[in-house]
Tab-separated table of C-alpha atoms in Angstrom:
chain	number	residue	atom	x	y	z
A	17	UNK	CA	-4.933	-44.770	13.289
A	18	UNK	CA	-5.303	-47.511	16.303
A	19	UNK	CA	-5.124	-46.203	19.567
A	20	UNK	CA	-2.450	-48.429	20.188
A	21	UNK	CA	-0.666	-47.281	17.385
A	22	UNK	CA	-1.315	-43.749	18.523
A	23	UNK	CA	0.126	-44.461	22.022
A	24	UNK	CA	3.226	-47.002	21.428
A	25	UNK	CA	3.770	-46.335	17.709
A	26	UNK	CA	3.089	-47.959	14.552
A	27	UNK	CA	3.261	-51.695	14.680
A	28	UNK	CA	5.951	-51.712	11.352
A	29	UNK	CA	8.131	-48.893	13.641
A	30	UNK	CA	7.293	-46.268	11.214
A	31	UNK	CA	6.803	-42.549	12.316
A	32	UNK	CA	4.075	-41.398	14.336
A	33	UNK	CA	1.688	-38.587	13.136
A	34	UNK	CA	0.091	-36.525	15.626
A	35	UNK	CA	-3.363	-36.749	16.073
A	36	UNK	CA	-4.811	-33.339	14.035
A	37	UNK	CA	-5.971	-31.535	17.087
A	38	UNK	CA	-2.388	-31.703	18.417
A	39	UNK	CA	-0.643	-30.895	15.535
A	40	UNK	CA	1.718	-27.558	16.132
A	41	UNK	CA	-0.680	-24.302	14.127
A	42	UNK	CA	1.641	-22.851	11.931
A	43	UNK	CA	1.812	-19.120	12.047
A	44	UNK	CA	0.005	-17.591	9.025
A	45	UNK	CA	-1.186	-13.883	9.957
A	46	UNK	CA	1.448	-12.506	8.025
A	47	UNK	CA	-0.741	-13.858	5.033
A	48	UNK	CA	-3.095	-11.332	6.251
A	49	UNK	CA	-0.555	-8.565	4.971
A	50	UNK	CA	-0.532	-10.163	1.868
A	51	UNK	CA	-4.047	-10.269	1.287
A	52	UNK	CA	-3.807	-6.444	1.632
A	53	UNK	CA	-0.868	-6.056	-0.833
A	54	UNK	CA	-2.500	-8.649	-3.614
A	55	UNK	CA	-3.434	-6.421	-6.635
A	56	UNK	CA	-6.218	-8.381	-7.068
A	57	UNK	CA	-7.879	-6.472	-4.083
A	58	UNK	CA	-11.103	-5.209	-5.412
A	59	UNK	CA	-10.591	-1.350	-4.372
A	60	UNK	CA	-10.322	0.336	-7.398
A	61	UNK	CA	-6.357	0.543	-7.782
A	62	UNK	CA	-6.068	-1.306	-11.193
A	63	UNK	CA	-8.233	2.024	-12.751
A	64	UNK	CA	-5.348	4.473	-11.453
A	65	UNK	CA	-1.871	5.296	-13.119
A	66	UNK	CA	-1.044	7.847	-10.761
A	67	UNK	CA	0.244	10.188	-14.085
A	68	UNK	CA	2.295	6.937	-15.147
A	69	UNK	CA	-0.164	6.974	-18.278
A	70	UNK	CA	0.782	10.603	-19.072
A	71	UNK	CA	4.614	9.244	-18.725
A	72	UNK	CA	3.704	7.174	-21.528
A	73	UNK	CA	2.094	8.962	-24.112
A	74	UNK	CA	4.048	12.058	-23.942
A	75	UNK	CA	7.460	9.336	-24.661
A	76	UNK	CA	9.136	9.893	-21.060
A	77	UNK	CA	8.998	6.801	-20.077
A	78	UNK	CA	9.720	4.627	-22.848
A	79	UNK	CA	11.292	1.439	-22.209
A	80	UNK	CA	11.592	-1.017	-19.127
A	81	UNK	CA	15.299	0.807	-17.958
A	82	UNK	CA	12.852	4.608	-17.630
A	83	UNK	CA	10.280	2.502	-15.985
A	84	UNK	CA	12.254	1.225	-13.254
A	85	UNK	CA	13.925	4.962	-13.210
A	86	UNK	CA	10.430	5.747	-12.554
A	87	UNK	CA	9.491	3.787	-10.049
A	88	UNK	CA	12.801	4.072	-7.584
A	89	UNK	CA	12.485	8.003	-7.937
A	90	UNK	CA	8.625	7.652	-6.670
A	91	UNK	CA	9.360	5.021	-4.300
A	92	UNK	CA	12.409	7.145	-2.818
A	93	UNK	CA	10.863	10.639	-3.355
A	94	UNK	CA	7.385	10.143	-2.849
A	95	UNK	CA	5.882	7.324	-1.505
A	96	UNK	CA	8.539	6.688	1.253
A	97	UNK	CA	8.905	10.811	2.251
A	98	UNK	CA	4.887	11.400	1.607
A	99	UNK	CA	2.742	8.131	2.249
A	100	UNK	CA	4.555	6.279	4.216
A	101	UNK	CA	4.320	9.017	6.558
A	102	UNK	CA	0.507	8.886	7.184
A	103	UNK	CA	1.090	5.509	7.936
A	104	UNK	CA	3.631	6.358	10.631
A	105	UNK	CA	1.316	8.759	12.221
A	106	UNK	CA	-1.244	6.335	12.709
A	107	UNK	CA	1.149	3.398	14.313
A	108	UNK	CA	2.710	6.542	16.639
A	109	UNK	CA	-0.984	7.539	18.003
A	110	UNK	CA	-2.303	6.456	21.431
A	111	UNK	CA	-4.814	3.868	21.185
A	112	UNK	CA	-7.811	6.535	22.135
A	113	UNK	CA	-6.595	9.679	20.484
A	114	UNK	CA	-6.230	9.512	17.096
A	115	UNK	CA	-6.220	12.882	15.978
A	116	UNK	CA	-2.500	13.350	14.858
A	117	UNK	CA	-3.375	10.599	12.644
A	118	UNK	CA	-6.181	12.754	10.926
A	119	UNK	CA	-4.145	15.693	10.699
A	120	UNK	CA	-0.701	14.229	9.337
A	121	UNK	CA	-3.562	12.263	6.650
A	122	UNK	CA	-4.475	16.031	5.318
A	123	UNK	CA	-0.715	17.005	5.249
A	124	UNK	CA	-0.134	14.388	3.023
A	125	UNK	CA	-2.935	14.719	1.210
A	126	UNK	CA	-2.891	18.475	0.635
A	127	UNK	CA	0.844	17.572	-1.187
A	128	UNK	CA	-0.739	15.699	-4.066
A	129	UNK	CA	-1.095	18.686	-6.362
A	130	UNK	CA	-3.019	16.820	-9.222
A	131	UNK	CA	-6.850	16.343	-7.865
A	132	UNK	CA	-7.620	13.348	-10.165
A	133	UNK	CA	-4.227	11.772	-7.969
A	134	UNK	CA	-6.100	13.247	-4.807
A	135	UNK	CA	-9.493	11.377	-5.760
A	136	UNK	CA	-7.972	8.194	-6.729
A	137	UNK	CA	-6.105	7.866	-2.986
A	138	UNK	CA	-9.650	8.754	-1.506
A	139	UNK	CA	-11.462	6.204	-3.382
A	140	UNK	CA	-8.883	3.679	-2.970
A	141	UNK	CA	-8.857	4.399	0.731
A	142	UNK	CA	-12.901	4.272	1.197
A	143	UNK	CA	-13.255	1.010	-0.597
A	144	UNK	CA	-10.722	-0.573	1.168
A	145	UNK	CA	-12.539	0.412	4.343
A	146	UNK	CA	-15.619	-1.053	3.130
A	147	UNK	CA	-14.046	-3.770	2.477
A	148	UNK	CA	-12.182	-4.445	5.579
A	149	UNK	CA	-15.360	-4.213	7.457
A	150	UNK	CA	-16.974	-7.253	5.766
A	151	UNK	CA	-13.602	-9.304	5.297
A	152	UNK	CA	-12.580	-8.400	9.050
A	153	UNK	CA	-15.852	-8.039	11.083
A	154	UNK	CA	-13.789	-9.053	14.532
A	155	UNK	CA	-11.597	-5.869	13.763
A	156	UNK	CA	-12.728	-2.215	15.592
A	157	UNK	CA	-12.959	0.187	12.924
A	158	UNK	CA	-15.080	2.719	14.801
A	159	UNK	CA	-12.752	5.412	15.289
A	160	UNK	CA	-11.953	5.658	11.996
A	161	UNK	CA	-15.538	5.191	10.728
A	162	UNK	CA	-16.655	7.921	12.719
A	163	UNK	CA	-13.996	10.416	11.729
A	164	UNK	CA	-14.999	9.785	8.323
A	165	UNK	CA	-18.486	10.297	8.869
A	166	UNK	CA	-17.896	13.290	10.592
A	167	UNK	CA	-15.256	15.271	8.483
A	168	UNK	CA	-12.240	14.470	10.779
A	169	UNK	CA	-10.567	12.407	8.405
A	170	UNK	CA	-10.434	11.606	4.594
A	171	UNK	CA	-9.781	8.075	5.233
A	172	UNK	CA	-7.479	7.990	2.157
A	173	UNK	CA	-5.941	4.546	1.228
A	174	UNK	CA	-2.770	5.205	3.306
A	175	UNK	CA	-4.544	6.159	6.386
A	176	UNK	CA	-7.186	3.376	5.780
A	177	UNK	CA	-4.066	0.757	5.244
A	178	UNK	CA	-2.231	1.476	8.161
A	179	UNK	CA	-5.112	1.727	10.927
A	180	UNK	CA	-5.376	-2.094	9.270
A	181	UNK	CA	-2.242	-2.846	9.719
A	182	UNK	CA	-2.196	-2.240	13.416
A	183	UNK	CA	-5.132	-3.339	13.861
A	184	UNK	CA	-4.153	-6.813	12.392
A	185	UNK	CA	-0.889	-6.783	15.124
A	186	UNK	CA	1.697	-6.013	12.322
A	187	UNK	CA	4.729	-3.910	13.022
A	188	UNK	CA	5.128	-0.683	11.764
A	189	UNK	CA	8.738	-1.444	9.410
A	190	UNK	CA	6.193	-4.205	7.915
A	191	UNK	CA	3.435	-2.025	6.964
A	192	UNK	CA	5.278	0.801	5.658
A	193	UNK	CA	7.583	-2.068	3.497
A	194	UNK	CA	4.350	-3.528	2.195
A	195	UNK	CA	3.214	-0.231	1.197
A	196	UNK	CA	6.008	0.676	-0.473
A	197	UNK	CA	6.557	-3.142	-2.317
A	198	UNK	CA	2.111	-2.335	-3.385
A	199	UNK	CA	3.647	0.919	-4.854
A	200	UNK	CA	6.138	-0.905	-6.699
A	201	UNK	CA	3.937	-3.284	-7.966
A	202	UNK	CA	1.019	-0.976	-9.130
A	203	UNK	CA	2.938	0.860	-11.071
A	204	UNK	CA	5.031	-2.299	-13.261
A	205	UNK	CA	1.278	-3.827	-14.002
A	206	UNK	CA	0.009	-0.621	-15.230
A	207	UNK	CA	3.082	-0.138	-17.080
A	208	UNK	CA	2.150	-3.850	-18.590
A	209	UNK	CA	-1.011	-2.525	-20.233
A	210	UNK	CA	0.984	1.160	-21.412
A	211	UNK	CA	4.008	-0.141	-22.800
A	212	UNK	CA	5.570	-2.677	-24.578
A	213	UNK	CA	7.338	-5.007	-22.216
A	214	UNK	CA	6.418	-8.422	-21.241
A	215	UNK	CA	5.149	-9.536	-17.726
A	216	UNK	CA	8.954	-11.471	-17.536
A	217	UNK	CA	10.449	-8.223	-17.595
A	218	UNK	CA	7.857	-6.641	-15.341
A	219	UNK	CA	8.569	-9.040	-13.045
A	220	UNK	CA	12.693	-8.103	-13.057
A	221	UNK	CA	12.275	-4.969	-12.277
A	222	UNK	CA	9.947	-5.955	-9.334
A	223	UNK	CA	12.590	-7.955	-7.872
A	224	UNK	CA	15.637	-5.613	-8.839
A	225	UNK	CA	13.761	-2.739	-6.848
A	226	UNK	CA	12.372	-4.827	-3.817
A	227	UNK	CA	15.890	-4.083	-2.237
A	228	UNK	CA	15.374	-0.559	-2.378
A	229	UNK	CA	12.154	-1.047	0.078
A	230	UNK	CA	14.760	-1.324	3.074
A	231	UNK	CA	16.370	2.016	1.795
A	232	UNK	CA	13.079	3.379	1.536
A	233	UNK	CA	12.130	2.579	4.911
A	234	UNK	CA	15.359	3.587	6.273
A	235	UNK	CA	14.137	6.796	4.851
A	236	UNK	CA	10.535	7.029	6.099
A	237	UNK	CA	12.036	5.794	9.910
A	238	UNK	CA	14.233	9.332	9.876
A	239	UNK	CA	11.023	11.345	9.155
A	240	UNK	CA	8.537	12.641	11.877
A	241	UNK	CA	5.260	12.196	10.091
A	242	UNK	CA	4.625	16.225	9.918
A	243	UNK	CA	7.988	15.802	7.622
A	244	UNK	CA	6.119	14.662	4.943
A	245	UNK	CA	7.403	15.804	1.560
A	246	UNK	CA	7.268	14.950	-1.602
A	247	UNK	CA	10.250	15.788	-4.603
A	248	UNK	CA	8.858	14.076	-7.883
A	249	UNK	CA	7.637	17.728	-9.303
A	250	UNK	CA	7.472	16.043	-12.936
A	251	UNK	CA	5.474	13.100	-11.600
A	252	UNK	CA	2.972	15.957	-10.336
A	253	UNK	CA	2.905	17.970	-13.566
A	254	UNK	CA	1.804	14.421	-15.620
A	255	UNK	CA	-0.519	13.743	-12.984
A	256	UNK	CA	-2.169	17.153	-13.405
A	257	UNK	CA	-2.382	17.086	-17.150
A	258	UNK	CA	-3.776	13.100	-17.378
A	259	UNK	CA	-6.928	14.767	-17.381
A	260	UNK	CA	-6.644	16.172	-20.620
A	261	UNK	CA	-5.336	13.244	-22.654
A	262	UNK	CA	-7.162	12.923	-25.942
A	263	UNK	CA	-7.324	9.207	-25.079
A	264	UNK	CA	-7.130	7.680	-21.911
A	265	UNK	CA	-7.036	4.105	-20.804
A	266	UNK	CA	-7.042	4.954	-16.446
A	267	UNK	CA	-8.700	7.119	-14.728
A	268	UNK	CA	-5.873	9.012	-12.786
């Protein structure tokens, strides 16, 4: 473009284009959140059923209408009452004492009665941590580095997630959605490789369920993170007894 044109206009009275370096940055952090909600997120979570494989096999979960049944009792009853709540601890910690965090993280964790479903969240939440060190090198991780390294906390995927998350500036209603939305959305693609429904009808019962996120949330806001509870005893008892499934296709 002619610096005349840049000043006074194109000569054929067309529209002006800012020059690039003056051009209005669009705000695109929230993509950020995304990133950490893509299942595609190489921290282990596409090996784990959470006892949804268990579900399966034994014929509890049987067609797409159980599935979703499934997945609103754990998102209402478990992952909203029980991880949502480490989360919450971590956003309602001063910046330099984080130690509610690490106790509220073994709470919750204690609560998962089957150990493969205990492994799986520690795994889940170490590789993520690994990971967010390389993708996010400007980000301080140090406190929770050095509680893991020295036995004060777990760092389990929840607690690894939401130290992210507030590290990265997002609120704590966002963070606690997205968790609950990755919940959603683990379990419908492992159901994809279990059961006999199609990725169309995965993808329903995704969307029919994402308003239940807000009711969810609306749940975990109520709670004081030493709440924590979980009420999906069933979910538990598959969980426990994955590990002795003559065949299995995950690993929790």
């Amino acid at each position: 473009m002619a610096l005349a044109e840049a000043l006074d206009g194109p000569a054929d009275g067309g529209t002006v284009r800012e020059p690039a370096p003056m051009r209005r940055q669009a705000d695109v952090s929230w993509l950020l959140l995304q990133q950490l909600l893509d299942s595609a997120l190489p921290i282990g979570g596409f090996s784990h059923s959470f006892g949804l494989e268990t579900m399966v096999q034994e014929g509890r979960v049987r067609t797409a209408e159980d599935l979703e049944r499934y997945a609103e009792t754990m998102l209402l009853q478990s992952w909203a009452t029980l991880d949502a709540m480490t989360v919450k601890a971590v956003y309602e910690c001063p910046p330099d004492d984080w130690e509610r965090a690490w106790r509220v993280e073994r709470l919750v964790h204690l609560q998962r009665a089957a150990s493969e479903s205990r492994a799986a969240a520690e795994k889940m939440g170490r590789r993520l941590l690994r990971l967010a060190a390389d993708v996010h090198p400007g980000i301080d991780l140090s406190p929770l580095e050095e509680a893991y390294r020295s036995g004060r906390c777990l760092a389990t995927h929840p607690l690894v997630f939401g130290f992210l998350c507030r590290r990265l500036g997002f609120p704590l209603h966002q963070a606690v959605q997205g968790l609950l939305y990755m919940g959603i959305v683990a379990c419908v693609g492992s159901a994809l490789r279990l059961m006999a429904i199609g990725q169309t009808a995965g993808q329903a019962i995704i969307a029919r369920l994402i308003p239940l996120v807000a009711e969810g949330w609306a749940i975990a806001e109520r709670l004081d993170p030493e709440e924590a509870y979980a009420v999906a005893p069933l979910a538990e008892l598959m969980a426990m007894r994955h590990e002795t499934l003559y065949s299995r296709l995950f690993m929790s």
